[in-house]
Every structure is written in structure tokens, then in C-alpha cells.
């Protein structure tokens, strides 16, 4: 990606925030994700549909992976998954199994995030090379956090303190 890597990263993370807003507007927990190829091309975007579709697996990252499973299978190790929130165990594991090799998210999730999956002692996960890139944008981190806090206040105030301790 060259000199402008972080400019591109911010643009992609901004797209995840736009997707997260779609989630929020439809009553879902606000998470958005985009899939980018190794040339910097936007492949697809998705947002969380878990509540509106009444399915616990329809996280933004899972929707993205499911919609693009053929290209991920045919061209492994060429994609970066961007998310507005650190992926959970289900999403991170599915992304790793689908050979997504780089992950970037706007905000860490100390409650349910699974970035430590790559340090598992499992022989299966140790054969995958994973690259996690920290968000370079404090503004996008704040915007993602604001959406999540607002949603929690409206829908799940009991989780607010658990997620942001």
C-alpha cells in the first residue's frame, strides 16, 4: 500500500463506521465491516443484522465472509478485514479459517474481542500468519465508541459498564 497506507486505512475504517451506522439505524448493535484486496480495492461491505434477522451469527464480519466465501476460497491470503469493532471469537476464527491474513479495527473490544486468538497454542491456528494493525485514527475510534455507547444506553444499559470498564 506504500506511503499512503494509513490514509487508506482511515478511509476503509470510515467505511466500517458508515456500515455501523446502518446497523444502528436498523436497531442492530452498531458494527460494520469491509473486505479489501491486496491491491487496495474494496471488495464488499456489510453490517450487523443479528437482531433484525434474529440470528446470533449475522455479525458484520460473518455477513461479509459468507457473502464472499468463494473469492476467499479461491484467492487465500490476499484480503484485509476492516471492522468498526474488534471481532469476536466467532468472527475472528471464521476469518482466520478463511485465510484473511490482516485485520484492522477502529476500537478494541475488551469485553468480547478475540485478537488474542492468534496466540493460542493450538497447532491449527499456529499455522496461520495473522497481521493485526492498530487503528491510526483517534477520531474514528471515538466515533465507533460513541455509536456503541449510544446503542447500549438505548438498548442494553446493563452492558455499558461491562464493555467499557
CSV table of C-alpha atoms in Angstrom, one decimal:
chain,number,residue,atom,x,y,z
A,1,UNK,CA,0.0,0.0,0.0
A,2,UNK,CA,3.0,2.3,0.2
A,3,UNK,CA,3.4,5.7,1.7
A,4,UNK,CA,-0.3,6.4,2.0
A,5,UNK,CA,-1.1,3.2,3.9
A,6,UNK,CA,-2.5,5.0,6.9
A,7,UNK,CA,-4.6,7.3,4.7
A,8,UNK,CA,-6.1,4.3,3.1
A,9,UNK,CA,-6.6,2.6,6.4
A,10,UNK,CA,-8.5,5.6,7.7
A,11,UNK,CA,-10.7,5.6,4.6
A,12,UNK,CA,-11.5,1.9,5.0
A,13,UNK,CA,-12.2,2.3,8.7
A,14,UNK,CA,-14.5,5.2,7.8
A,15,UNK,CA,-16.5,2.9,5.6
A,16,UNK,CA,-16.9,0.5,8.5
A,17,UNK,CA,-18.3,3.3,10.6
A,18,UNK,CA,-20.8,4.1,7.8
A,19,UNK,CA,-21.8,0.4,7.8
A,20,UNK,CA,-22.1,0.5,11.6
A,21,UNK,CA,-24.5,3.5,11.3
A,22,UNK,CA,-26.7,1.3,9.1
A,23,UNK,CA,-26.7,-1.3,11.8
A,24,UNK,CA,-27.6,1.3,14.4
A,25,UNK,CA,-30.4,2.8,12.2
A,26,UNK,CA,-31.9,-0.7,11.8
A,27,UNK,CA,-31.9,-1.3,15.5
A,28,UNK,CA,-28.9,-3.6,15.5
A,29,UNK,CA,-25.7,-3.4,17.5
A,30,UNK,CA,-23.6,-0.9,15.5
A,31,UNK,CA,-20.8,-2.9,13.8
A,32,UNK,CA,-19.7,-2.6,10.2
A,33,UNK,CA,-17.0,-4.3,8.2
A,34,UNK,CA,-15.3,-4.1,4.8
A,35,UNK,CA,-13.2,-6.5,2.8
A,36,UNK,CA,-10.2,-5.1,0.9
A,37,UNK,CA,-8.0,-7.0,-1.5
A,38,UNK,CA,-4.2,-6.8,-1.5
A,39,UNK,CA,-4.3,-4.0,-4.2
A,40,UNK,CA,-6.5,-1.8,-2.0
A,41,UNK,CA,-9.7,-2.5,-3.9
A,42,UNK,CA,-13.0,-2.5,-1.9
A,43,UNK,CA,-14.5,-6.0,-2.4
A,44,UNK,CA,-17.6,-5.7,-0.3
A,45,UNK,CA,-19.1,-4.2,2.9
A,46,UNK,CA,-21.6,-5.5,5.5
A,47,UNK,CA,-23.1,-4.6,8.8
A,48,UNK,CA,-24.6,-6.4,11.8
A,49,UNK,CA,-28.0,-7.9,11.2
A,50,UNK,CA,-28.2,-10.0,14.3
A,51,UNK,CA,-31.3,-8.5,15.9
A,52,UNK,CA,-33.3,-7.6,12.9
A,53,UNK,CA,-32.8,-11.1,11.3
A,54,UNK,CA,-33.0,-12.8,14.7
A,55,UNK,CA,-29.7,-14.7,14.2
A,56,UNK,CA,-26.8,-14.7,16.5
A,57,UNK,CA,-24.4,-15.4,13.7
A,58,UNK,CA,-25.2,-12.4,11.5
A,59,UNK,CA,-22.4,-10.2,12.8
A,60,UNK,CA,-21.0,-7.8,10.2
A,61,UNK,CA,-17.8,-9.8,9.7
A,62,UNK,CA,-19.7,-13.1,9.3
A,63,UNK,CA,-22.1,-11.5,6.7
A,64,UNK,CA,-19.0,-10.3,4.8
A,65,UNK,CA,-17.3,-13.6,4.9
A,66,UNK,CA,-20.4,-15.6,3.9
A,67,UNK,CA,-21.2,-13.3,1.0
A,68,UNK,CA,-17.6,-13.5,-0.3
A,69,UNK,CA,-16.7,-17.1,0.6
A,70,UNK,CA,-15.9,-18.1,-3.0
A,71,UNK,CA,-13.3,-15.4,-3.6
A,72,UNK,CA,-11.8,-16.0,-0.2
A,73,UNK,CA,-11.5,-19.7,-1.0
A,74,UNK,CA,-10.1,-19.2,-4.5
A,75,UNK,CA,-7.7,-16.5,-3.5
A,76,UNK,CA,-6.5,-17.1,0.0
A,77,UNK,CA,-4.1,-14.7,1.9
A,78,UNK,CA,-5.0,-11.7,-0.3
A,79,UNK,CA,-7.5,-9.9,1.9
A,80,UNK,CA,-7.8,-7.5,4.8
A,81,UNK,CA,-10.8,-7.4,7.0
A,82,UNK,CA,-11.6,-3.9,8.4
A,83,UNK,CA,-14.2,-3.6,11.2
A,84,UNK,CA,-15.5,-0.8,13.4
A,85,UNK,CA,-15.1,-3.1,16.4
A,86,UNK,CA,-12.5,-5.8,17.3
A,87,UNK,CA,-14.0,-9.1,16.0
A,88,UNK,CA,-15.4,-11.6,18.5
A,89,UNK,CA,-14.2,-15.2,18.7
A,90,UNK,CA,-16.7,-16.5,16.1
A,91,UNK,CA,-15.8,-13.8,13.6
A,92,UNK,CA,-12.0,-13.9,14.2
A,93,UNK,CA,-11.9,-17.7,14.0
A,94,UNK,CA,-14.0,-17.7,10.8
A,95,UNK,CA,-11.8,-15.1,9.2
A,96,UNK,CA,-8.6,-17.0,10.1
A,97,UNK,CA,-10.0,-20.3,8.7
A,98,UNK,CA,-10.9,-18.4,5.5
A,99,UNK,CA,-7.3,-17.2,5.4
A,100,UNK,CA,-7.9,-13.5,5.8
A,101,UNK,CA,-4.4,-12.5,6.8
A,102,UNK,CA,-4.7,-8.9,8.0
A,103,UNK,CA,-7.2,-7.4,10.5
A,104,UNK,CA,-7.8,-3.7,11.2
A,105,UNK,CA,-10.4,-2.3,13.5
A,106,UNK,CA,-11.4,1.1,14.8
A,107,UNK,CA,-11.8,0.2,18.5
A,108,UNK,CA,-10.7,-2.6,20.8
A,109,UNK,CA,-13.4,-4.7,22.4
A,110,UNK,CA,-12.1,-5.6,25.9
A,111,UNK,CA,-15.4,-7.5,26.6
A,112,UNK,CA,-15.7,-9.8,23.7
A,113,UNK,CA,-12.8,-9.1,21.3
A,114,UNK,CA,-10.7,-12.1,20.2
A,115,UNK,CA,-7.5,-10.6,18.9
A,116,UNK,CA,-5.6,-12.9,21.2
A,117,UNK,CA,-6.8,-16.0,19.3
A,118,UNK,CA,-3.6,-15.9,17.2
A,119,UNK,CA,-1.5,-16.6,20.4
A,120,UNK,CA,-3.4,-19.8,21.1
A,121,UNK,CA,-1.2,-22.8,21.4
A,122,UNK,CA,-3.4,-24.7,19.0
A,123,UNK,CA,-1.4,-26.3,16.2
A,124,UNK,CA,-4.2,-25.4,13.8
A,125,UNK,CA,-4.2,-21.7,14.5
A,126,UNK,CA,-0.4,-21.5,14.7
A,127,UNK,CA,-0.1,-22.4,11.0
A,128,UNK,CA,-1.8,-19.2,10.0
A,129,UNK,CA,0.1,-16.0,9.7
A,130,UNK,CA,-2.0,-13.1,11.1
A,131,UNK,CA,-1.3,-9.5,11.0
A,132,UNK,CA,-3.2,-7.1,13.2
A,133,UNK,CA,-2.8,-3.4,12.5
A,134,UNK,CA,-3.7,-0.8,15.2
A,135,UNK,CA,-6.2,1.9,14.2
A,136,UNK,CA,-4.3,5.1,13.3
A,137,UNK,CA,-7.2,7.3,13.9
A,138,UNK,CA,-8.3,8.5,17.3
A,139,UNK,CA,-11.3,10.3,15.7
A,140,UNK,CA,-12.6,7.1,14.2
A,141,UNK,CA,-12.0,5.2,17.4
A,142,UNK,CA,-14.1,7.9,19.2
A,143,UNK,CA,-16.8,7.7,16.5
A,144,UNK,CA,-17.1,4.0,16.8
A,145,UNK,CA,-17.2,4.1,20.6
A,146,UNK,CA,-19.8,6.8,20.5
A,147,UNK,CA,-22.1,4.7,18.3
A,148,UNK,CA,-21.7,1.7,20.6
A,149,UNK,CA,-22.3,3.7,23.8
A,150,UNK,CA,-25.4,5.3,22.3
A,151,UNK,CA,-26.8,1.9,21.3
A,152,UNK,CA,-26.1,0.4,24.7
A,153,UNK,CA,-27.7,3.3,26.5
A,154,UNK,CA,-30.9,2.8,24.4
A,155,UNK,CA,-31.0,-0.9,24.3
A,156,UNK,CA,-28.7,-2.6,26.9
A,157,UNK,CA,-27.7,-0.2,29.6
A,158,UNK,CA,-26.8,-3.3,31.7
A,159,UNK,CA,-23.8,-4.0,29.4
A,160,UNK,CA,-22.5,-0.4,29.3
A,161,UNK,CA,-20.2,-0.8,32.3
A,162,UNK,CA,-19.1,-4.3,31.3
A,163,UNK,CA,-18.0,-3.3,27.9
A,164,UNK,CA,-16.2,-0.1,28.8
A,165,UNK,CA,-14.5,-0.7,32.2
